[in-house]
GROMACS .gro file of C-alpha atoms in nm:
model
  234
    1MET     CA    1  -9.449  -4.942  -5.615
    2ASP     CA    2  -9.821  -4.863  -5.559
    3ARG     CA    3  -9.971  -4.516  -5.593
    4ARG     CA    4  -9.964  -4.445  -5.218
    5ASN     CA    5  -9.597  -4.535  -5.179
    6PHE     CA    6  -9.507  -4.342  -5.494
    7SER     CA    7  -9.678  -4.030  -5.357
    8SER     CA    8  -9.500  -4.064  -5.022
    9ALA     CA    9  -9.165  -4.095  -5.198
   10CYS     CA   10  -9.234  -3.781  -5.401
   11LEU     CA   11  -9.326  -3.588  -5.088
   12ALA     CA   12  -9.008  -3.702  -4.913
   13LEU     CA   13  -8.786  -3.601  -5.205
   14PRO     CA   14  -8.771  -3.224  -5.131
   15ALA     CA   15  -8.682  -3.294  -4.769
   16SER     CA   16  -8.406  -3.532  -4.877
   17LEU     CA   17  -8.266  -3.275  -5.119
   18ALA     CA   18  -8.272  -3.009  -4.846
   19LEU     CA   19  -8.088  -3.241  -4.608
   20LEU     CA   20  -7.829  -3.319  -4.875
   21ALA     CA   21  -7.777  -2.949  -4.942
   22MET     CA   22  -7.727  -2.882  -4.571
   23GLN     CA   23  -7.473  -3.164  -4.546
   24GLN     CA   24  -7.281  -3.029  -4.843
   25ALA     CA   25  -7.284  -2.681  -4.695
   26HIS     CA   26  -7.140  -2.811  -4.367
   27ALA     CA   27  -6.881  -3.010  -4.560
   28LEU     CA   28  -6.710  -2.691  -4.682
   29SER     CA   29  -6.337  -2.745  -4.654
   30LEU     CA   30  -6.026  -2.534  -4.679
   31SER     CA   31  -5.986  -2.627  -5.046
   32ASP     CA   32  -6.336  -2.492  -5.118
   33LEU     CA   33  -6.252  -2.146  -4.986
   34SER     CA   34  -6.151  -1.878  -5.232
   35SER     CA   35  -5.812  -1.717  -5.180
   36ALA     CA   36  -5.988  -1.390  -5.107
   37ASP     CA   37  -6.205  -1.545  -4.834
   38ALA     CA   38  -5.914  -1.731  -4.678
   39SER     CA   39  -5.701  -1.417  -4.672
   40SER     CA   40  -5.981  -1.198  -4.539
   41GLY     CA   41  -6.067  -1.446  -4.265
   42VAL     CA   42  -5.712  -1.484  -4.141
   43LYS     CA   43  -5.649  -1.110  -4.149
   44ALA     CA   44  -5.967  -1.044  -3.953
   45ALA     CA   45  -5.874  -1.309  -3.695
   46LEU     CA   46  -5.516  -1.195  -3.649
   47GLU     CA   47  -5.598  -0.826  -3.634
   48LYS     CA   48  -5.862  -0.898  -3.372
   49GLY     CA   49  -5.621  -1.124  -3.182
   50ALA     CA   50  -5.343  -0.867  -3.189
   51THR     CA   51  -5.571  -0.588  -3.070
   52VAL     CA   52  -5.709  -0.799  -2.785
   53ALA     CA   53  -5.364  -0.921  -2.680
   54VAL     CA   54  -5.220  -0.569  -2.670
   55GLY     CA   55  -5.518  -0.458  -2.462
   56LEU     CA   56  -5.476  -0.746  -2.217
   57LEU     CA   57  -5.100  -0.710  -2.170
   58GLY     CA   58  -5.052  -0.335  -2.203
   59ARG     CA   59  -5.210  -0.248  -1.870
   60PRO     CA   60  -5.120  -0.282  -1.499
   61ASP     CA   61  -5.076  -0.650  -1.409
   62GLY     CA   62  -5.106  -0.750  -1.776
   63PHE     CA   63  -4.780  -0.941  -1.732
   64LEU     CA   64  -4.728  -0.945  -1.357
   65GLY     CA   65  -5.075  -1.083  -1.287
   66ASN     CA   66  -5.080  -1.340  -1.568
   67PRO     CA   67  -4.885  -1.660  -1.488
   68LYS     CA   68  -4.873  -1.750  -1.859
   69VAL     CA   69  -4.657  -1.448  -1.945
   70ARG     CA   70  -4.522  -1.324  -1.610
   71ILE     CA   71  -4.151  -1.255  -1.651
   72PRO     CA   72  -3.933  -1.428  -1.389
   73LEU     CA   73  -3.562  -1.398  -1.332
   74PRO     CA   74  -3.383  -1.624  -1.580
   75GLY     CA   75  -3.262  -1.973  -1.484
   76TYR     CA   76  -2.968  -1.950  -1.250
   77LEU     CA   77  -3.065  -1.610  -1.113
   78GLU     CA   78  -3.412  -1.735  -1.026
   79GLU     CA   79  -3.252  -2.017  -0.827
   80GLY     CA   80  -3.008  -1.774  -0.668
   81SER     CA   81  -3.290  -1.543  -0.562
   82LYS     CA   82  -3.416  -1.814  -0.327
   83VAL     CA   83  -3.095  -1.779  -0.125
   84LEU     CA   84  -3.131  -1.400  -0.119
   85ARG     CA   85  -3.487  -1.436   0.008
   86MET     CA   86  -3.359  -1.656   0.291
   87MET     CA   87  -3.117  -1.375   0.375
   88GLY     CA   88  -3.399  -1.123   0.403
   89GLN     CA   89  -3.357  -0.972   0.055
   90GLY     CA   90  -3.698  -1.084  -0.074
   91GLY     CA   91  -3.828  -0.728  -0.095
   92ARG     CA   92  -3.551  -0.623  -0.331
   93ILE     CA   93  -3.603  -0.929  -0.550
   94ASP     CA   94  -3.975  -0.857  -0.569
   95GLU     CA   95  -3.898  -0.497  -0.659
   96LEU     CA   96  -3.683  -0.611  -0.951
   97VAL     CA   97  -3.934  -0.867  -1.080
   98THR     CA   98  -4.217  -0.616  -1.051
   99ALA     CA   99  -4.013  -0.357  -1.240
  100MET     CA  100  -3.938  -0.608  -1.516
  101ASN     CA  101  -4.304  -0.686  -1.566
  102ARG     CA  102  -4.414  -0.324  -1.541
  103ALA     CA  103  -4.161  -0.241  -1.812
  104ALA     CA  104  -4.316  -0.504  -2.037
  105GLU     CA  105  -4.664  -0.366  -1.970
  106GLN     CA  106  -4.549  -0.017  -2.067
  107ALA     CA  107  -4.380  -0.136  -2.386
  108VAL     CA  108  -4.657  -0.351  -2.534
  109PRO     CA  109  -4.895  -0.072  -2.648
  110ALA     CA  110  -4.620   0.051  -2.882
  111ALA     CA  111  -4.654  -0.274  -3.079
  112LYS     CA  112  -5.010  -0.233  -3.205
  113ASP     CA  113  -4.949  -0.042  -3.527
  114LEU     CA  114  -4.665  -0.271  -3.639
  115LEU     CA  115  -4.871  -0.582  -3.565
  116VAL     CA  116  -5.174  -0.450  -3.752
  117ASN     CA  117  -4.959  -0.346  -4.049
  118ALA     CA  118  -4.802  -0.693  -4.062
  119VAL     CA  119  -5.150  -0.844  -4.081
  120ARG     CA  120  -5.285  -0.606  -4.343
  121THR     CA  121  -4.987  -0.655  -4.573
  122MET     CA  122  -4.970  -1.035  -4.545
  123SER     CA  123  -4.989  -1.242  -4.864
  124VAL     CA  124  -5.249  -1.503  -4.958
  125THR     CA  125  -4.978  -1.766  -4.917
  126ASP     CA  126  -4.914  -1.643  -4.561
  127ALA     CA  127  -5.286  -1.660  -4.486
  128LYS     CA  128  -5.335  -2.015  -4.613
  129GLY     CA  129  -5.018  -2.126  -4.436
  130ILE     CA  130  -5.159  -2.001  -4.106
  131LEU     CA  131  -5.496  -2.164  -4.172
  132SER     CA  132  -5.341  -2.503  -4.236
  133GLY     CA  133  -5.045  -2.461  -4.002
  134GLY     CA  134  -4.990  -2.587  -3.650
  135ASP     CA  135  -5.029  -2.418  -3.315
  136ASN     CA  136  -4.718  -2.205  -3.360
  137SER     CA  137  -4.795  -2.078  -3.711
  138VAL     CA  138  -4.926  -1.746  -3.580
  139THR     CA  139  -4.623  -1.696  -3.354
  140GLN     CA  140  -4.386  -1.774  -3.641
  141PHE     CA  141  -4.562  -1.527  -3.870
  142PHE     CA  142  -4.555  -1.238  -3.623
  143ALA     CA  143  -4.204  -1.312  -3.500
  144GLY     CA  144  -4.074  -1.322  -3.856
  145ARG     CA  145  -4.239  -0.994  -3.951
  146THR     CA  146  -4.218  -0.787  -3.634
  147ARG     CA  147  -3.961  -0.916  -3.384
  148ALA     CA  148  -3.667  -0.709  -3.510
  149PRO     CA  149  -3.851  -0.373  -3.538
  150LEU     CA  150  -4.040  -0.431  -3.214
  151THR     CA  151  -3.716  -0.509  -3.032
  152GLU     CA  152  -3.585  -0.168  -3.140
  153ARG     CA  153  -3.909  -0.003  -3.033
  154PHE     CA  154  -3.939  -0.184  -2.697
  155LEU     CA  155  -3.578  -0.155  -2.580
  156PRO     CA  156  -3.572   0.219  -2.496
  157ILE     CA  157  -3.911   0.191  -2.322
  158VAL     CA  158  -3.791  -0.103  -2.114
  159SER     CA  159  -3.461   0.071  -2.038
  160ALA     CA  160  -3.637   0.384  -1.915
  161ALA     CA  161  -3.868   0.175  -1.696
  162THR     CA  162  -3.590  -0.026  -1.532
  163VAL     CA  163  -3.311   0.230  -1.497
  164LYS     CA  164  -3.431   0.345  -1.155
  165VAL     CA  165  -3.438  -0.004  -1.004
  166LYS     CA  166  -3.150  -0.048  -0.760
  167LEU     CA  167  -3.085  -0.409  -0.857
  168ALA     CA  168  -3.079  -0.347  -1.233
  169ASP     CA  169  -2.703  -0.291  -1.248
  170LYS     CA  170  -2.643  -0.576  -1.005
  171TYR     CA  171  -2.851  -0.802  -1.231
  172ASN     CA  172  -2.632  -0.719  -1.530
  173GLN     CA  173  -2.315  -0.785  -1.331
  174LEU     CA  174  -2.434  -1.119  -1.197
  175ALA     CA  175  -2.597  -1.230  -1.522
  176GLY     CA  176  -2.286  -1.137  -1.718
  177LYS     CA  177  -2.071  -1.357  -1.494
  178ALA     CA  178  -2.330  -1.638  -1.500
  179ALA     CA  179  -2.340  -1.626  -1.880
  180GLY     CA  180  -1.964  -1.675  -1.886
  181PHE     CA  181  -2.015  -2.007  -1.706
  182GLY     CA  182  -2.309  -2.107  -1.925
  183LEU     CA  183  -2.557  -2.065  -1.639
  184VAL     CA  184  -2.756  -1.792  -1.815
  185LYS     CA  185  -2.812  -1.753  -2.188
  186LYS     CA  186  -2.602  -1.474  -2.340
  187GLU     CA  187  -2.915  -1.297  -2.465
  188ASP     CA  188  -3.050  -1.297  -2.109
  189ALA     CA  189  -2.736  -1.149  -1.953
  190ASN     CA  190  -2.861  -0.793  -1.996
  191LEU     CA  191  -3.175  -0.697  -1.803
  192GLN     CA  192  -3.318  -0.468  -2.068
  193GLY     CA  193  -3.257  -0.718  -2.349
  194TYR     CA  194  -3.400  -1.002  -2.142
  195VAL     CA  195  -3.720  -0.814  -2.056
  196THR     CA  196  -3.763  -0.698  -2.415
  197GLY     CA  197  -3.735  -1.055  -2.543
  198LYS     CA  198  -3.976  -1.190  -2.284
  199SER     CA  199  -4.221  -0.909  -2.357
  200LEU     CA  200  -4.234  -1.013  -2.722
  201ASP     CA  201  -4.261  -1.382  -2.634
  202GLY     CA  202  -4.561  -1.306  -2.412
  203LEU     CA  203  -4.722  -1.086  -2.674
  204TYR     CA  204  -4.696  -1.349  -2.949
  205LEU     CA  205  -4.822  -1.615  -2.708
  206MET     CA  206  -5.135  -1.417  -2.626
  207ILE     CA  207  -5.206  -1.336  -2.992
  208GLY     CA  208  -5.185  -1.708  -3.067
  209GLU     CA  209  -5.425  -1.784  -2.782
  210GLU     CA  210  -5.678  -1.533  -2.911
  211GLU     CA  211  -5.653  -1.679  -3.261
  212ARG     CA  212  -5.711  -2.030  -3.124
  213LYS     CA  213  -6.026  -1.909  -2.949
  214ILE     CA  214  -6.160  -1.799  -3.287
  215ARG     CA  215  -6.069  -2.135  -3.441
  216GLN     CA  216  -6.253  -2.318  -3.165
  217ASP     CA  217  -6.563  -2.097  -3.169
  218PRO     CA  218  -6.591  -1.905  -3.498
  219VAL     CA  219  -6.963  -1.846  -3.442
  220GLY     CA  220  -6.887  -1.670  -3.114
  221SER     CA  221  -6.664  -1.422  -3.297
  222GLY     CA  222  -6.971  -1.247  -3.436
  223SER     CA  223  -6.808  -1.210  -3.779
  224ALA     CA  224  -6.954  -1.369  -4.093
  225ILE     CA  225  -6.617  -1.407  -4.265
  226LEU     CA  226  -6.459  -1.562  -3.956
  227GLN     CA  227  -6.748  -1.808  -3.926
  228LYS     CA  228  -6.710  -1.905  -4.291
  229VAL     CA  229  -6.334  -1.945  -4.294
  230PHE     CA  230  -6.269  -2.101  -3.956
  231GLY     CA  231  -6.588  -2.304  -3.970
  232ALA     CA  232  -6.445  -2.467  -4.283
  233ILE     CA  233  -6.140  -2.609  -4.103
  234ARG     CA  234  -6.307  -2.742  -3.790
   0.00000   0.00000   0.00000
């Protein structure tokens, strides 16, 4: 190598080292993250997701106006409602469906503190399981930690919101009979229980969607820890 080529190679060396350093930085993987970072990142993401989801659903038309979580009549009764609509009973059916969704919207705000507490008390193992888990890992975590206590909390709110609806008792009568023939799930045979279950399903679904948004665009979250953690698994 002559002097000119040697000098050029020396000048290029710092640039090559810088490029290598950048590549290594971008190659950060889940295994490179500390347990503390992984846990902090997941907690930040889930707490943000839970807060956003509660805000989106716990307001007028949060359920009724969102086709992803809107609560319909279950199975057989939904099919049967088509006949009632043909008989001029569409207004009463709409009243019932609206009441169901309004009940869910009223119940959801009561979930926030339990959801946030579940996130803040999660273990490092929980956090890494969510990071490396599939699309339903967030739903499974929240359902496992909060479904039972939230069911107890939601049920009286839903009951109070639906008790004045004229078709509520009729729903329970029809659904009870339909459940006996296997046309409606037993857990859906009671209006208040059905709405409570669907409210929780919708809530967990929306939390999962918010968490996926962070996975897909960690930079857009505006949080350094979220960028570090979720950037590492993209």
